[in-house]
Amino acid sequence: MLENHRTRLLIARKVPTAVANRAETEFHAFVTESDMDSWSVVDFCKKHEVPAILIGKKSGLQAEHIAALPSTVKIIANASAGFDHMDVAAARERGIVVTNAPDALTECTADFSMLLVLAACRRASEYERIMRNGWGKSFGMTEMLGTRVNGKTLGIVGFGRIGRAVAKRAQGFGMRVIYTDISRAPASLENGATFYASLDEMLPHCQVLTLHVPGGGVPLMTKKEFQRLPKGAVFVNAARGGLVDEDALYEALTSGHLFSAGLDVYRNEPNVDQRFAELDNVFLTPHMASATMETRDQMGFTALDNVAAVLDGRAALNPVSS
């Protein structure tokens, strides 16, 4: 039974058992059995006056929800790197700390990005379907050929934690790494990668392109950007679906301008544009870059670490400033 005077945290999304157990022990948390929606979160906070909330995409809090929260709420914690499902500025205006978990999913997301690169280059989805359909036909020297990864130039858009982790993995496969970001990284972090001051300048040099920047309202990759990639390039996105004009991507894939794509994120999740599912040269996954037991536990623990810090009167470990 919920004890109002002891409950210090509402966990509004389903979390791994280890995270739920720690939250219940440390914060006497109320842990939902299924993801709550935004207004249910607001109603719970009003009724039980909890000082902390751990939310997810379904329970994302926009300005109208934040305005309705009681003054007891001190922190809104996100167990993910992204925070595009909430209005950070509105929370800050009310003096509510917003946190995320930027480090917890770096390594697994980088691993998964390389999986997408390899799968897209080596026609993994086609080979797998052939085997599931019983194979039955040997392939000759000129049939079903992919494109090699070793020796290719990988362009990285966004050279933050994940971008740099992808660069290290790509270099292990013998790829040349180039990147673009708002500003050049310190030389100590480049590890041999070459900086380009703009996306337009970098694109013609990218035999493989991967995105590692936050999502936004305006697509980063439109018809113009895809056309600037060299013919036969491979496109990978494990960042945010909103970064891509999907009509332009579909055209680039069906026209033969792109060799293939590896996609983990989409503009209208979870209702992916079915045109991509019909293309042989696309490797598709359902937004699973961070989906390992170890990473999902760490994401939750990072959120709880931030809650503990704020409720103890200390600075948040991973505050979101914008």
CSV table of C-alpha atoms in Angstrom, one decimal:
chain,number,residue,atom,x,y,z
A,1,MET,CA,0.0,0.0,0.0
A,2,LEU,CA,1.2,3.5,-0.9
A,3,GLU,CA,2.3,5.5,2.2
A,4,ASN,CA,2.0,9.2,1.2
A,5,HIS,CA,4.3,10.6,3.8
A,6,ARG,CA,7.1,8.2,2.9
A,7,THR,CA,6.9,8.2,-0.9
A,8,ARG,CA,9.6,10.4,-2.3
A,9,LEU,CA,9.6,9.3,-5.9
A,10,LEU,CA,7.1,8.4,-8.6
A,11,ILE,CA,8.5,6.1,-11.3
A,12,ALA,CA,6.1,6.7,-14.2
A,13,ARG,CA,7.5,4.2,-16.6
A,14,LYS,CA,8.2,0.5,-16.4
A,15,VAL,CA,11.8,0.0,-15.3
A,16,PRO,CA,14.0,-3.1,-14.8
A,17,THR,CA,13.5,-5.1,-11.6
A,18,ALA,CA,16.9,-4.0,-10.2
A,19,VAL,CA,16.0,-0.4,-10.6
A,20,ALA,CA,12.6,-0.8,-9.1
A,21,ASN,CA,14.0,-2.6,-6.1
A,22,ARG,CA,16.5,0.1,-5.4
A,23,ALA,CA,13.9,2.8,-5.9
A,24,GLU,CA,11.5,1.2,-3.5
A,25,THR,CA,14.2,0.6,-0.9
A,26,GLU,CA,15.9,4.0,-1.1
A,27,PHE,CA,12.9,6.3,-1.9
A,28,HIS,CA,9.9,4.2,-0.9
A,29,ALA,CA,9.0,4.8,-4.5
A,30,PHE,CA,5.7,4.1,-6.2
A,31,VAL,CA,6.6,2.1,-9.3
A,32,THR,CA,4.1,1.9,-12.1
A,33,GLU,CA,3.4,-1.5,-13.7
A,34,SER,CA,2.9,0.1,-17.1
A,35,ASP,CA,3.9,3.5,-18.5
A,36,MET,CA,1.7,6.3,-17.3
A,37,ASP,CA,0.6,9.2,-19.5
A,38,SER,CA,1.4,12.8,-18.7
A,39,TRP,CA,-1.8,13.9,-17.0
A,40,SER,CA,-1.8,10.8,-14.9
A,41,VAL,CA,1.7,11.8,-13.7
A,42,VAL,CA,0.3,15.3,-12.8
A,43,ASP,CA,-2.7,13.9,-11.0
A,44,PHE,CA,-0.5,11.5,-9.0
A,45,CYS,CA,1.9,14.3,-8.0
A,46,LYS,CA,-1.0,16.5,-6.8
A,47,LYS,CA,-2.5,13.7,-4.8
A,48,HIS,CA,0.7,12.4,-3.2
A,49,GLU,CA,3.0,15.4,-3.2
A,50,VAL,CA,6.1,13.5,-4.3
A,51,PRO,CA,9.3,15.6,-4.7
A,52,ALA,CA,10.7,13.5,-7.5
A,53,ILE,CA,9.5,12.0,-10.8
A,54,LEU,CA,11.2,9.5,-13.2
A,55,ILE,CA,9.5,9.8,-16.6
A,56,GLY,CA,9.6,8.3,-20.0
A,57,LYS,CA,8.4,9.2,-23.5
A,58,LYS,CA,4.8,8.4,-22.8
A,59,SER,CA,4.8,10.4,-19.6
A,60,GLY,CA,6.7,13.3,-21.2
A,61,LEU,CA,5.9,16.6,-19.6
A,62,GLN,CA,5.3,19.7,-21.8
A,63,ALA,CA,4.6,23.2,-20.6
A,64,GLU,CA,1.0,22.7,-19.7
A,65,HIS,CA,1.8,19.6,-17.6
A,66,ILE,CA,4.7,21.3,-15.8
A,67,ALA,CA,2.5,24.3,-15.0
A,68,ALA,CA,0.0,22.0,-13.3
A,69,LEU,CA,2.6,20.2,-11.1
A,70,PRO,CA,2.5,21.0,-7.4
A,71,SER,CA,5.3,23.0,-5.8
A,72,THR,CA,6.6,19.8,-4.1
A,73,VAL,CA,8.2,18.5,-7.3
A,74,LYS,CA,11.9,19.3,-7.2
A,75,ILE,CA,13.3,17.0,-9.9
A,76,ILE,CA,12.2,15.4,-13.1
A,77,ALA,CA,14.7,12.6,-13.9
A,78,ASN,CA,15.1,11.0,-17.4
A,79,ALA,CA,16.6,7.5,-17.6
A,80,SER,CA,17.8,8.3,-21.1
A,81,ALA,CA,20.2,10.6,-22.9
A,82,GLY,CA,17.4,12.3,-24.8
A,83,PHE,CA,14.9,14.7,-23.3
A,84,ASP,CA,12.9,15.9,-26.3
A,85,HIS,CA,9.8,14.5,-24.7
A,86,MET,CA,9.6,17.4,-22.2
A,87,ASP,CA,9.8,21.2,-21.9
A,88,VAL,CA,13.1,21.8,-20.1
A,89,ALA,CA,12.7,25.6,-20.1
A,90,ALA,CA,9.3,25.4,-18.5
A,91,ALA,CA,10.6,23.2,-15.8
A,92,ARG,CA,13.5,25.5,-15.2
A,93,GLU,CA,11.2,28.5,-14.8
A,94,ARG,CA,9.5,26.7,-12.0
A,95,GLY,CA,12.7,25.8,-10.3
A,96,ILE,CA,12.5,22.1,-11.2
A,97,VAL,CA,15.7,20.4,-11.9
A,98,VAL,CA,15.7,18.2,-15.1
A,99,THR,CA,18.3,15.4,-15.5
A,100,ASN,CA,19.2,12.8,-18.0
A,101,ALA,CA,21.6,9.8,-18.3
A,102,PRO,CA,24.1,10.8,-21.0
A,103,ASP,CA,26.9,8.3,-20.2
A,104,ALA,CA,24.8,5.2,-19.4
A,105,LEU,CA,24.0,4.2,-22.9
A,106,THR,CA,27.1,5.5,-24.8
A,107,GLU,CA,28.9,2.1,-25.3
A,108,CYS,CA,25.9,0.1,-26.2
A,109,THR,CA,24.6,2.7,-28.6
A,110,ALA,CA,28.0,2.9,-30.2
A,111,ASP,CA,28.1,-0.9,-30.5
A,112,PHE,CA,24.7,-0.9,-32.1
A,113,SER,CA,25.6,1.9,-34.5
A,114,MET,CA,28.5,-0.3,-35.8
A,115,LEU,CA,26.0,-3.2,-36.1
A,116,LEU,CA,23.9,-1.0,-38.4
A,117,VAL,CA,26.9,0.0,-40.4
A,118,LEU,CA,28.1,-3.6,-40.8
A,119,ALA,CA,24.6,-4.9,-41.5
A,120,ALA,CA,23.8,-2.2,-44.1
A,121,CYS,CA,27.1,-2.6,-45.9
A,122,ARG,CA,27.0,-6.4,-45.9
A,123,ARG,CA,23.3,-6.9,-46.8
A,124,ALA,CA,22.6,-8.7,-43.5
A,125,SER,CA,18.8,-8.5,-43.7
A,126,GLU,CA,18.8,-10.0,-47.2
A,127,TYR,CA,21.1,-12.8,-46.2
A,128,GLU,CA,19.1,-13.6,-43.1
A,129,ARG,CA,15.9,-13.8,-45.1
A,130,ILE,CA,17.5,-16.1,-47.6
A,131,MET,CA,18.5,-18.5,-44.8
A,132,ARG,CA,15.1,-18.4,-43.1
A,133,ASN,CA,13.5,-19.2,-46.4
A,134,GLY,CA,15.6,-22.4,-46.7
A,135,TRP,CA,18.5,-21.1,-48.9
A,136,GLY,CA,18.4,-23.8,-51.6
A,137,LYS,CA,20.4,-21.9,-54.2
A,138,SER,CA,24.2,-21.3,-54.2
A,139,PHE,CA,25.4,-17.9,-55.2
A,140,GLY,CA,28.0,-17.2,-57.8
A,141,MET,CA,31.0,-14.8,-57.6
A,142,THR,CA,29.0,-11.8,-58.9
A,143,GLU,CA,25.8,-12.3,-56.9
A,144,MET,CA,24.4,-10.8,-53.7
A,145,LEU,CA,27.6,-8.7,-53.1
A,146,GLY,CA,27.8,-6.2,-50.3
A,147,THR,CA,30.3,-3.4,-49.9
A,148,ARG,CA,33.4,-3.7,-47.7
A,149,VAL,CA,33.7,-1.7,-44.5
A,150,ASN,CA,37.4,-1.8,-44.1
A,151,GLY,CA,39.0,1.2,-45.8
A,152,LYS,CA,35.8,3.2,-46.1
A,153,THR,CA,35.5,6.8,-44.9
A,154,LEU,CA,32.9,7.2,-42.1
A,155,GLY,CA,31.4,10.6,-41.6
A,156,ILE,CA,30.0,11.2,-38.1
A,157,VAL,CA,27.5,14.0,-37.5
A,158,GLY,CA,27.9,15.0,-33.8
A,159,PHE,CA,31.2,14.2,-32.1
A,160,GLY,CA,30.0,13.9,-28.5
A,161,ARG,CA,30.2,10.8,-26.3
A,162,ILE,CA,28.5,8.5,-28.7
A,163,GLY,CA,30.0,9.9,-31.8
A,164,ARG,CA,33.5,9.5,-30.4
A,165,ALA,CA,32.8,6.0,-29.2
A,166,VAL,CA,31.6,5.1,-32.7
A,167,ALA,CA,34.8,6.6,-34.1
A,168,LYS,CA,36.9,4.3,-32.0
A,169,ARG,CA,35.0,1.2,-33.1
A,170,ALA,CA,35.1,2.3,-36.8
A,171,GLN,CA,38.9,2.8,-36.6
A,172,GLY,CA,39.1,-0.7,-35.3
A,173,PHE,CA,37.5,-1.9,-38.5
A,174,GLY,CA,40.1,0.1,-40.5
A,175,MET,CA,37.8,3.0,-41.4
A,176,ARG,CA,39.0,6.5,-41.9
A,177,VAL,CA,36.9,8.8,-39.7
A,178,ILE,CA,35.8,12.4,-40.4
A,179,TYR,CA,33.3,14.4,-38.4
A,180,THR,CA,31.4,17.6,-38.1
A,181,ASP,CA,30.0,19.3,-35.1
A,182,ILE,CA,29.2,22.8,-33.8
A,183,SER,CA,32.9,23.2,-33.0
A,184,ARG,CA,36.0,21.2,-33.3
A,185,ALA,CA,36.8,18.7,-30.5
A,186,PRO,CA,40.0,19.1,-28.5
A,187,ALA,CA,42.9,17.3,-30.3
A,188,SER,CA,43.1,14.9,-27.4
A,189,LEU,CA,39.6,13.6,-28.2
A,190,GLU,CA,39.9,13.5,-32.0
A,191,ASN,CA,42.1,10.3,-32.0
A,192,GLY,CA,43.0,10.9,-35.6
A,193,ALA,CA,39.5,11.9,-36.8
A,194,THR,CA,39.4,14.8,-39.3
A,195,PHE,CA,37.1,17.8,-38.6
A,196,TYR,CA,34.9,19.5,-41.2
A,197,ALA,CA,33.4,22.9,-40.3
A,198,SER,CA,30.0,22.1,-41.9
A,199,LEU,CA,27.8,19.2,-42.9
A,200,ASP,CA,27.7,20.4,-46.5
A,201,GLU,CA,31.5,20.4,-46.7
A,202,MET,CA,31.8,16.9,-45.2
A,203,LEU,CA,29.1,15.0,-47.0
A,204,PRO,CA,30.8,14.5,-50.4
A,205,HIS,CA,33.6,12.7,-48.6
A,206,CYS,CA,31.4,10.2,-46.7
A,207,GLN,CA,31.2,6.7,-48.0
A,208,VAL,CA,29.2,5.9,-44.8
A,209,LEU,CA,27.3,8.5,-42.8
A,210,THR,CA,26.0,8.1,-39.3
A,211,LEU,CA,24.1,10.6,-37.1
A,212,HIS,CA,24.7,11.2,-33.4
A,213,VAL,CA,23.0,14.5,-32.6
A,214,PRO,CA,19.8,15.4,-30.7
A,215,GLY,CA,16.5,15.5,-32.5
A,216,GLY,CA,14.9,18.7,-33.6
A,217,GLY,CA,11.9,20.1,-35.4
A,218,VAL,CA,13.6,20.6,-38.8
A,219,PRO,CA,15.2,17.6,-40.5
A,220,LEU,CA,19.0,17.6,-40.8
A,221,MET,CA,19.0,15.2,-43.8
A,222,THR,CA,16.8,16.4,-46.7
A,223,LYS,CA,17.0,15.8,-50.4
A,224,LYS,CA,19.8,18.3,-50.7
A,225,GLU,CA,22.0,16.6,-48.1
A,226,PHE,CA,21.4,13.1,-49.5
A,227,GLN,CA,22.3,14.3,-53.0
A,228,ARG,CA,25.6,15.6,-51.6
A,229,LEU,CA,26.6,12.1,-50.5
A,230,PRO,CA,28.6,10.2,-53.1
A,231,LYS,CA,26.7,7.6,-55.2
A,232,GLY,CA,26.8,4.3,-53.4
A,233,ALA,CA,27.0,5.7,-49.9
A,234,VAL,CA,25.5,4.0,-46.9
A,235,PHE,CA,23.4,5.9,-44.4
A,236,VAL,CA,22.9,5.0,-40.7
A,237,ASN,CA,20.7,6.6,-38.0
A,238,ALA,CA,20.5,5.4,-34.4
A,239,ALA,CA,19.9,9.0,-33.1
A,240,ARG,CA,16.5,10.4,-33.7
A,241,GLY,CA,14.0,9.8,-36.5
A,242,GLY,CA,13.1,13.5,-36.7
A,243,LEU,CA,16.6,14.2,-38.1
A,244,VAL,CA,15.6,12.7,-41.5
A,245,ASP,CA,13.2,13.7,-44.2
A,246,GLU,CA,12.0,10.1,-44.8
A,247,ASP,CA,10.6,10.9,-48.3
A,248,ALA,CA,14.1,12.1,-49.3
A,249,LEU,CA,15.7,9.0,-47.8
A,250,TYR,CA,13.3,6.7,-49.6
A,251,GLU,CA,14.0,8.4,-52.9
A,252,ALA,CA,17.7,8.1,-52.4
A,253,LEU,CA,17.4,4.4,-51.6
A,254,THR,CA,15.1,3.5,-54.5
A,255,SER,CA,17.0,5.7,-57.1
A,256,GLY,CA,20.2,3.8,-56.4
A,257,HIS,CA,22.0,6.9,-55.1
A,258,LEU,CA,22.4,5.2,-51.7
A,259,PHE,CA,23.7,1.7,-51.6
A,260,SER,CA,21.8,0.9,-48.4
A,261,ALA,CA,20.7,2.2,-45.0
A,262,GLY,CA,20.7,0.9,-41.4
A,263,LEU,CA,17.9,2.5,-39.3
A,264,ASP,CA,17.0,2.2,-35.7
A,265,VAL,CA,14.8,5.4,-35.4
A,266,TYR,CA,11.9,6.8,-37.3
A,267,ARG,CA,9.8,10.0,-37.6
A,268,ASN,CA,6.6,8.3,-36.5
A,269,GLU,CA,7.5,5.7,-33.9
A,270,PRO,CA,6.3,3.0,-33.4
A,271,ASN,CA,4.4,3.2,-36.7
A,272,VAL,CA,7.3,3.0,-39.1
A,273,ASP,CA,6.7,4.0,-42.8
A,274,GLN,CA,6.1,0.6,-44.3
A,275,ARG,CA,7.8,1.6,-47.6
A,276,PHE,CA,11.2,1.0,-45.9
A,277,ALA,CA,10.1,-2.5,-44.8
A,278,GLU,CA,9.6,-3.4,-48.4
A,279,LEU,CA,13.1,-2.4,-49.5
A,280,ASP,CA,15.8,-5.1,-49.6
A,281,ASN,CA,18.6,-2.5,-49.1
A,282,VAL,CA,17.4,-1.4,-45.7
A,283,PHE,CA,18.3,-3.0,-42.3
A,284,LEU,CA,15.6,-2.1,-39.8
A,285,THR,CA,15.5,-2.3,-36.0
A,286,PRO,CA,12.8,-1.0,-33.6
A,287,HIS,CA,14.7,1.7,-31.6
A,288,MET,CA,16.8,-0.8,-29.7
A,289,ALA,CA,20.3,0.8,-29.6
A,290,SER,CA,20.4,0.9,-25.7
A,291,ALA,CA,18.6,-2.4,-25.3
A,292,THR,CA,20.9,-4.5,-23.2
A,293,MET,CA,20.2,-5.6,-19.6
A,294,GLU,CA,23.4,-3.9,-18.4
A,295,THR,CA,22.7,-0.6,-20.0
A,296,ARG,CA,19.0,-0.4,-19.1
A,297,ASP,CA,19.9,-1.0,-15.5
A,298,GLN,CA,22.6,1.7,-15.6
A,299,MET,CA,20.2,4.1,-17.2
A,300,GLY,CA,17.8,3.6,-14.3
A,301,PHE,CA,20.5,3.8,-11.7
A,302,THR,CA,21.8,7.1,-13.2
A,303,ALA,CA,18.3,8.6,-12.9
A,304,LEU,CA,18.1,7.4,-9.2
A,305,ASP,CA,21.6,8.8,-8.5
A,306,ASN,CA,20.4,12.2,-9.7
A,307,VAL,CA,17.2,12.0,-7.6
A,308,ALA,CA,19.3,11.1,-4.5
A,309,ALA,CA,21.6,14.1,-5.1
A,310,VAL,CA,18.8,16.6,-5.5
A,311,LEU,CA,16.7,15.4,-2.6
A,312,ASP,CA,19.8,15.4,-0.4
A,313,GLY,CA,20.3,19.1,-1.3
A,314,ARG,CA,23.3,18.4,-3.6
A,315,ALA,CA,23.8,19.5,-7.2
A,316,ALA,CA,22.4,17.1,-9.8
A,317,LEU,CA,24.9,14.9,-11.4
A,318,ASN,CA,23.6,15.2,-14.9
A,319,PRO,CA,21.5,18.4,-15.1
A,320,VAL,CA,19.9,19.3,-18.5
A,321,SER,CA,20.4,23.0,-19.2
A,322,SER,CA,18.5,23.4,-22.5
